[in-house]
Amino acid sequence: MKLHSEIKSHNYLPGKTMIVLTLVFSMIALTSSMKYKSDFHMSDTADGVKKDSIESVKAFMKVYEVLMSPRCMNCHPAGDAPLQGDDNHVHTMNVVRGPDGTGLYAAKCSNCHQPTNVPGLHTPPGNPKWQLPPANMKMVFQGKSPRQLALQIMNYNLNGHRNKAQLLEHSKDTLVKVAWNMGEGRTPPPMSYSAFVNVWNEWINKGGYAPKQ
Amino acid sequence: MENITEAISLSRRKFLKNSGLTGAALFLGFYLPVSAKAGRIITDTALNNLEPEIEMNAWILIDTSGKVTLVDHRAEMGQGSFQSVPQIISEELEVDLANIKVIFAEGNQKKYGSQITGGSSTIRGSYKNLLTLGASARELLIQAAAAKWNVPASECYAKSGHVFHKPTGRSFHYGELVVDASKLEAPKNVKLKPRSEYTLIGKPLHRRDTPLKTNGSAIFGLDKRIPGLVFAVVERNPRMRGTLKSFDESAALKIPGVKKVLKIKMAVFGTYREGVAVVADSTWTAMKGRKALKVEWDDSGFTHMDSADIYSQQEEALKTNEGLSLKKQGDPDSMLSNAENKIDIMYQTPYQAHACMEPLNCIAHYQEKKLEIWGPIQAPDWVQSFLSKEMNLPMEDVVVNMTFLGGGFGRKAFLDYPHEATLISKEIGLPVQVTWSREDDMTQGPYRPGVTYHCEGAVANGEISAFKFRMAGQNIDHWQGTERGKPNSSTTEGFLASYYDSIKNLSIADVPFETPIPIMWWRSVYASTNGFAYESFMDELAIAAGKDPLDFRRSYLKDERVQKQIDKMEEISGWKNRKKNEGYGVAITECFSTTVGQVVKVSRDDAGKIKIDQVWVVMDCGWYVNPDIIRAQVEGSIVMALGAATIHEITFKDGLVQQKNFYDYNMPRITNAPPVELYIMENDGAAGGVGEPGLPPFTPALTNAIFDLTGKRIRKLPFDLTAI
Amino acid sequence: MISLNVNQKTYQVDVDPNMPLLWVIRDIIGLTGTKYGCGVAQCGACTVHLNGEAVRSCVTKVSRAEGQKIVTIEGLSANNDHPVQRAWQEIDVPQCGYCHSGQIMSAAVLLRENPNPTDQDIDEAMSGNICRCGTYLRIRKAIHIAAEMQKTKSNTGQTKNSVSPVKI
């Protein structure tokens, strides 16, 4: 692949340039990403935007701030237990990811997390798809440097097998959006959702470069 | 009872209905102390036309078909009275536990003696009466049979609900004897079985309430329904003692289903708290209505406490105030001032919520000067007499029914929630169930008081040369109206009396401390906090003396039963064979006439965190009924103690409680429960408590074990077990 | 009107669609085995099966359950003899008993999905259910017993009563 070698020469992005923001990859998404995998060609003028490593990295650093905020990171933990709260403490009740990310046995995410938020403080935030990344594609944010996280998101084999278009689309996923609507008392990510989509798109469209550190 | 001459209809008929008796029935109602007047007969026709003098609050009821109903006079809040009370009566009555029915008593102290289910008193406070009751009824039935056969009673014996004539093998079932038995005078001085002949007592029999609790059929307070019931929740002054300035109910009343909004004022021991009640057609509708209220409070006239102030005031008082003496022997003060190495330590324990799984709730039905209560109530007799006084009703017009309790731990012996429900019912003229939200339950108190202890001591030649113990914390008795200016007699709770015989220079004093925060018994009461101070301090003295902590205690606790107990602790815990990288801690406390010793073993797990590997418990509770119930109580006490030691703290800010629900007052979970091994000492001592005494020694045994492993002393609770 | 299928019976309930399923089950349908403990999915006392999952009914709007299959503790078995119930009876797990409707409903899901759970599996499945009486050691043991009962289908119909000793 052209892109592949190009990026390698820049020594920025190993492997396939795929990204995923979130939390979750449904089986449908996985299947469809396989289908489109070979269709993806990033070029200098993809979507009419010129590649620009400096601007791309700059945009990613803003993306990073969002991804490392509790609203995103808490479901992308280093371990198998989700985190809670603005202080990223380990989720009480000993809940764990489970093979497909939806929890285990009598402790499945959707047992408490409803399709919508429950009114009041300290109630479970809601989303119809609430879950962690699956065990075979953990997409860890916690503890990752900007460079590590960018590389991980760009890695087709780690990002849920998403091509560029799917990555761009992914920012519109309901489970991404939920970070900005997590019920009472939870600090939202450090920028608005639309600002986030802008920097996300800018990062990817300008080449999906990873910072040096 | 002699002076009940009115008001028989409602509750008495219902009592018969509940007990399911058919045909004529013998009611054996014994008074306390057990007197000769025993049997009463009631016939079919009389069921609808009860004779006023008939003793309805009997403990044993037998109908002509032989059906036996026994009454549990105490609350069942998990501690097992629903099994253990009938297990005792049946032993002497000679009936099969599988074929009897058990019902809860109504509140009535004259009939049942104290019913307050606290102080681990269900068995130790009643067992002799219950045994005598069962034996007296059995003897009456034997006498009746002997008379029918015209044979000496000595030729007859009772078994499995029948009286047999030994020589001929003839028999009557109890139902065939009730009419005759009811005409006899109850025997005096019945002979009780020796322990060696028990077939039920001492056996780990299944609890009869278990099946009810595996299919949702057990009726807790919150599950009770009566015809016409409406539902209420209450917005109460969040500062627990404050009053109501004003409220706007207009938005709440617009919610479909909300029936009424009213001001109420409920008793909180000697004072009152005000709130706004929302009455609706369902609890959830009432909750919605409550959210729509606008309320202004008046919080003047009392101090709004901060936790930090509470503890600094306690510490300050303990530095300067010698307090009110409870015990003094020798001259600890001069020994301390002459001591080369004085040990001077403060320990601190936090306020605790009871946090029963079933939040507080109560049904009240006030009608035409009669009041009936249903609820999860630890003290039905107290509720009866309190509401009789508060509502100005004769005692017999206040009927208090217990349901199963979803936990009690002391909280449900408080009288505020039945009072509140009563006031609402009276005002609206309907039966009402008042439900407290989890947040109400957590934020409104009363709490176990937070306490600071000042322990000073010295060792010389490997022995304690001075032992000085002072406590500063709120006195629960004061809330119940007892005289101030006297020392809190509970300051010695938890401490083994045997120490007094061997520690020559010793003083124990209470430094009075008050706040406006309502406080109440919490499982094992002051022993739960004193035990931590006494037994941590004893450990520190042992280390200072250069002695093994278990041997050190053994050298002071000369009581023979305690010596045996310590030997057993040493044996089952393998105390002498402790390995490297294992921390062992010991503590022994006394609580409600039962002495419990615990050894805790800790180590570090692969991640370097402290892990509780094992808890060994040796309990000396004297005479006991059901060892499996005891085991369950000990297992549960340890989990409750673990939460209190490592997680729980109620804190105050500007007079407001800061914890609201399990998200900020989290409970130990299944992962946290340590393995427990229990050994019950066998002896002929009088019955001690079992529901609470397993709790106090756990925390000091744990922190002493942590010291043994890490060299780190924990003197303030709660502490973070994961951060050591 | 909302149509609910609870324990294989259909109920038409005229309630606010935002009303939590817990309160509909308890106060409208009248099945009180499902308990209110915290109201915010912290304690598990309100656990019911919604399409087989151990859902916390206190935060589940009744609208989510419309047309779905709901099973409460009253409907777990016809004769109080689901292996989990029998195991609970076998070693007298409950003390006050208030949390055990929820505990049992959670354990039933665990054993359906994992017929041979390890201690760690039990910890992971059951940590969302609080027991203030601290019956956790017995809950763990009873789940192992239930797993055995489920395998061997033993003890069917044998009910425990207060004359038989607890095996300890």
Coordinates of N, CA, C and O in Angstrom, one line a residue, chain A residues 92-169:
Chain A
T92 N -16.5 0.4 41.6 CA -16.9 -0.4 42.7 C -17.6 -1.6 42.2 O -17.9 -1.7 41.0
M93 N -17.9 -2.6 43.1 CA -18.7 -3.8 42.7 C -17.9 -4.8 41.9 O -18.5 -5.7 41.4
N94 N -16.6 -4.5 41.8 CA -15.7 -5.5 41.2 C -16.2 -5.9 39.8 O -16.0 -7.1 39.4
V95 N -16.7 -5.0 39.1 CA -17.2 -5.3 37.7 C -16.0 -5.5 36.8 O -15.0 -4.8 37.0
V96 N -16.1 -6.3 35.8 CA -15.0 -6.6 34.9 C -15.5 -6.6 33.5 O -16.7 -6.7 33.2
R97 N -14.6 -6.5 32.6 CA -14.8 -6.3 31.1 C -15.6 -7.5 30.5 O -16.6 -7.3 29.8
G98 N -15.2 -8.7 30.8 CA -15.8 -9.9 30.2 C -15.3 -10.0 28.7 O -14.7 -9.0 28.2
P99 N -15.5 -11.1 28.1 CA -14.9 -11.3 26.8 C -15.3 -10.2 25.7 O -14.5 -9.7 25.0
D100 N -16.6 -9.9 25.7 CA -17.0 -8.9 24.7 C -17.1 -7.5 25.2 O -17.6 -6.6 24.5
G101 N -16.7 -7.3 26.4 CA -16.7 -5.9 26.9 C -18.0 -5.5 27.6 O -18.1 -4.4 28.1
T102 N -19.0 -6.4 27.6 CA -20.3 -6.0 28.2 C -20.5 -6.4 29.6 O -21.6 -6.4 30.2
G103 N -19.4 -6.9 30.3 CA -19.5 -7.3 31.7 C -19.6 -8.8 31.7 O -19.6 -9.5 30.7
L104 N -19.8 -9.3 32.9 CA -19.9 -10.8 33.1 C -21.1 -11.2 33.9 O -21.4 -10.5 34.9
Y105 N -21.7 -12.3 33.6 CA -22.7 -13.0 34.4 C -23.8 -12.0 34.9 O -24.5 -11.4 34.1
A106 N -23.8 -11.9 36.2 CA -24.8 -11.1 36.8 C -24.4 -9.6 36.9 O -25.0 -8.8 37.5
A107 N -23.2 -9.3 36.4 CA -22.6 -8.0 36.5 C -22.3 -7.5 35.1 O -21.2 -7.2 34.7
K108 N -23.4 -7.4 34.3 CA -23.3 -6.9 32.9 C -23.5 -5.4 33.0 O -24.3 -4.9 33.8
C109 N -22.9 -4.7 32.1 CA -23.0 -3.2 32.2 C -24.4 -2.7 32.1 O -24.8 -1.9 32.9
S110 N -25.2 -3.3 31.2 CA -26.5 -2.8 31.0 C -27.5 -3.3 32.1 O -28.7 -2.9 32.1
N111 N -27.0 -4.0 33.1 CA -27.9 -4.3 34.2 C -28.2 -3.1 35.0 O -29.2 -2.9 35.7
C112 N -27.2 -2.2 35.0 CA -27.4 -0.9 35.8 C -27.4 0.3 34.8 O -28.2 1.2 35.0
H113 N -26.5 0.3 33.8 CA -26.5 1.4 32.9 C -27.6 1.2 31.8 O -27.6 0.3 31.0
Q114 N -28.5 2.2 31.9 CA -29.7 2.1 31.1 C -29.5 2.8 29.8 O -28.4 3.4 29.5
P115 N -30.4 2.7 28.9 CA -30.3 3.3 27.5 C -30.1 4.9 27.7 O -29.5 5.5 26.8
T116 N -30.7 5.4 28.8 CA -30.5 6.9 29.0 C -30.0 7.1 30.4 O -30.1 6.2 31.3
N117 N -29.6 8.3 30.7 CA -29.2 8.6 32.1 C -30.3 8.4 33.0 O -31.5 8.7 32.7
V118 N -30.0 8.1 34.3 CA -30.9 8.1 35.3 C -30.8 9.4 36.1 O -29.7 9.8 36.4
P119 N -31.9 10.1 36.3 CA -31.8 11.4 37.0 C -31.1 11.3 38.4 O -31.2 10.3 39.0
G120 N -30.5 12.4 38.7 CA -29.9 12.4 40.1 C -28.4 12.3 40.1 O -27.8 11.8 39.1
L121 N -27.8 12.6 41.2 CA -26.3 12.5 41.4 C -26.0 11.0 41.6 O -26.8 10.3 42.2
H122 N -24.8 10.6 41.2 CA -24.3 9.3 41.5 C -25.2 8.1 40.9 O -25.1 7.0 41.4
T123 N -26.0 8.4 40.0 CA -26.8 7.4 39.3 C -26.0 6.9 38.1 O -25.2 7.6 37.6
P124 N -26.3 5.7 37.6 CA -25.5 5.2 36.5 C -25.8 6.0 35.2 O -27.0 6.2 34.9
P125 N -24.7 6.5 34.6 CA -24.9 7.1 33.3 C -25.4 6.1 32.3 O -25.1 4.9 32.4
G126 N -26.1 6.6 31.2 CA -26.8 5.7 30.3 C -26.4 5.8 28.9 O -26.0 6.9 28.4
N127 N -26.5 4.7 28.2 CA -26.3 4.7 26.7 C -26.8 3.3 26.3 O -26.5 2.3 27.0
P128 N -27.4 3.2 25.2 CA -27.9 1.9 24.7 C -26.8 0.9 24.5 O -27.0 -0.4 24.6
K129 N -25.6 1.4 24.2 CA -24.5 0.4 23.9 C -23.4 0.3 25.0 O -22.3 -0.1 24.8
W130 N -23.7 0.8 26.2 CA -22.7 1.0 27.2 C -21.9 -0.3 27.4 O -22.4 -1.4 27.7
Q131 N -20.6 -0.1 27.2 CA -19.7 -1.3 27.5 C -18.2 -0.8 27.4 O -17.9 0.3 27.1
L132 N -17.3 -1.7 27.7 CA -15.9 -1.5 27.5 C -15.5 -2.0 26.2 O -16.2 -2.8 25.6
P133 N -14.3 -1.7 25.7 CA -13.7 -2.4 24.5 C -13.6 -3.9 24.9 O -13.4 -4.3 26.0
P134 N -13.7 -4.7 23.9 CA -13.7 -6.2 24.2 C -12.3 -6.7 24.6 O -11.3 -6.0 24.4
A135 N -12.3 -7.8 25.1 CA -11.0 -8.3 25.7 C -9.9 -8.5 24.6 O -8.7 -8.4 24.9
N136 N -10.3 -8.8 23.4 CA -9.3 -9.0 22.3 C -8.9 -7.7 21.6 O -8.2 -7.7 20.6
M137 N -9.5 -6.6 22.1 CA -9.2 -5.3 21.4 C -9.4 -4.2 22.5 O -10.3 -3.5 22.5
K138 N -8.5 -4.2 23.5 CA -8.8 -3.4 24.7 C -8.7 -1.9 24.6 O -9.3 -1.2 25.4
M139 N -8.0 -1.4 23.6 CA -7.9 0.0 23.3 C -7.7 0.8 24.6 O -8.5 1.6 25.0
V140 N -6.6 0.5 25.3 CA -6.3 1.1 26.6 C -5.9 2.6 26.4 O -5.1 2.9 25.5
F141 N -6.5 3.5 27.1 CA -6.1 4.9 27.2 C -5.2 5.1 28.4 O -4.2 5.8 28.4
Q142 N -5.7 4.5 29.5 CA -5.0 4.8 30.8 C -3.5 4.5 30.8 O -3.1 3.4 30.4
G143 N -2.7 5.5 31.2 CA -1.3 5.3 31.3 C -0.6 5.5 29.9 O 0.7 5.4 29.9
K144 N -1.3 5.8 28.9 CA -0.6 5.9 27.6 C -0.1 7.4 27.3 O -0.9 8.3 27.6
S145 N 1.1 7.5 26.8 CA 1.6 8.8 26.4 C 0.8 9.2 25.1 O 0.2 8.4 24.4
P146 N 0.9 10.5 24.8 CA 0.3 10.9 23.5 C 0.7 10.1 22.3 O -0.1 9.6 21.5
R147 N 2.0 9.9 22.3 CA 2.5 9.1 21.1 C 2.0 7.7 21.1 O 1.5 7.2 20.1
Q148 N 2.0 7.0 22.3 CA 1.5 5.7 22.4 C 0.1 5.6 22.0 O -0.4 4.7 21.3
L149 N -0.7 6.6 22.5 CA -2.1 6.5 22.2 C -2.4 6.7 20.7 O -3.2 6.0 20.1
A150 N -1.7 7.7 20.1 CA -1.9 8.0 18.7 C -1.6 6.8 17.9 O -2.3 6.4 16.9
L151 N -0.4 6.2 18.2 CA 0.0 5.0 17.4 C -1.0 3.9 17.6 O -1.3 3.2 16.6
Q152 N -1.5 3.7 18.8 CA -2.5 2.6 19.0 C -3.8 2.9 18.2 O -4.3 2.0 17.6
I153 N -4.2 4.1 18.2 CA -5.4 4.4 17.5 C -5.2 4.2 15.9 O -6.1 3.8 15.2
M154 N -4.0 4.5 15.5 CA -3.8 4.4 14.1 C -3.5 3.0 13.6 O -3.4 2.7 12.4
N155 N -3.3 2.1 14.6 CA -3.0 0.7 14.3 C -4.2 -0.1 13.9 O -5.0 -0.4 14.8
Y156 N -4.3 -0.5 12.7 CA -5.4 -1.2 12.2 C -5.7 -2.5 13.0 O -6.9 -2.8 13.3
N157 N -4.6 -3.1 13.5 CA -4.8 -4.3 14.3 C -5.2 -4.1 15.7 O -5.5 -5.0 16.4
L158 N -5.1 -2.8 16.1 CA -5.5 -2.5 17.5 C -6.7 -1.7 17.6 O -7.3 -1.5 18.7
N159 N -7.2 -1.1 16.5 CA -8.3 -0.1 16.6 C -9.6 -0.7 16.2 O -10.5 0.1 15.9
G160 N -9.7 -2.0 16.1 CA -11.0 -2.5 15.7 C -11.1 -2.6 14.2 O -12.2 -2.7 13.7
H161 N -10.0 -2.6 13.5 CA -9.9 -2.7 12.1 C -10.8 -1.7 11.4 O -11.7 -1.9 10.6
R162 N -10.4 -0.4 11.7 CA -11.2 0.7 11.1 C -10.3 1.4 10.1 O -9.1 1.7 10.4
N163 N -10.9 1.7 9.0 CA -10.2 2.5 8.0 C -10.5 4.0 8.3 O -11.2 4.3 9.2
K164 N -9.9 4.8 7.5 CA -10.0 6.2 7.8 C -11.4 6.7 7.8 O -11.8 7.4 8.8
A165 N -12.2 6.3 6.8 CA -13.6 6.8 6.8 C -14.3 6.3 8.1 O -15.1 7.1 8.7
Q166 N -14.0 5.1 8.5 CA -14.7 4.6 9.7 C -14.2 5.3 10.9 O -15.0 5.5 11.9
L167 N -13.0 5.7 10.9 CA -12.5 6.4 12.1 C -13.1 7.8 12.1 O -13.5 8.3 13.2
L168 N -13.2 8.4 11.0 CA -13.8 9.8 11.0 C -15.3 9.6 11.5 O -15.8 10.4 12.2
E169 N -15.9 8.6 11.0 CA -17.3 8.4 11.3 C -17.5 8.1 12.8 O -18.5 8.4 13.4

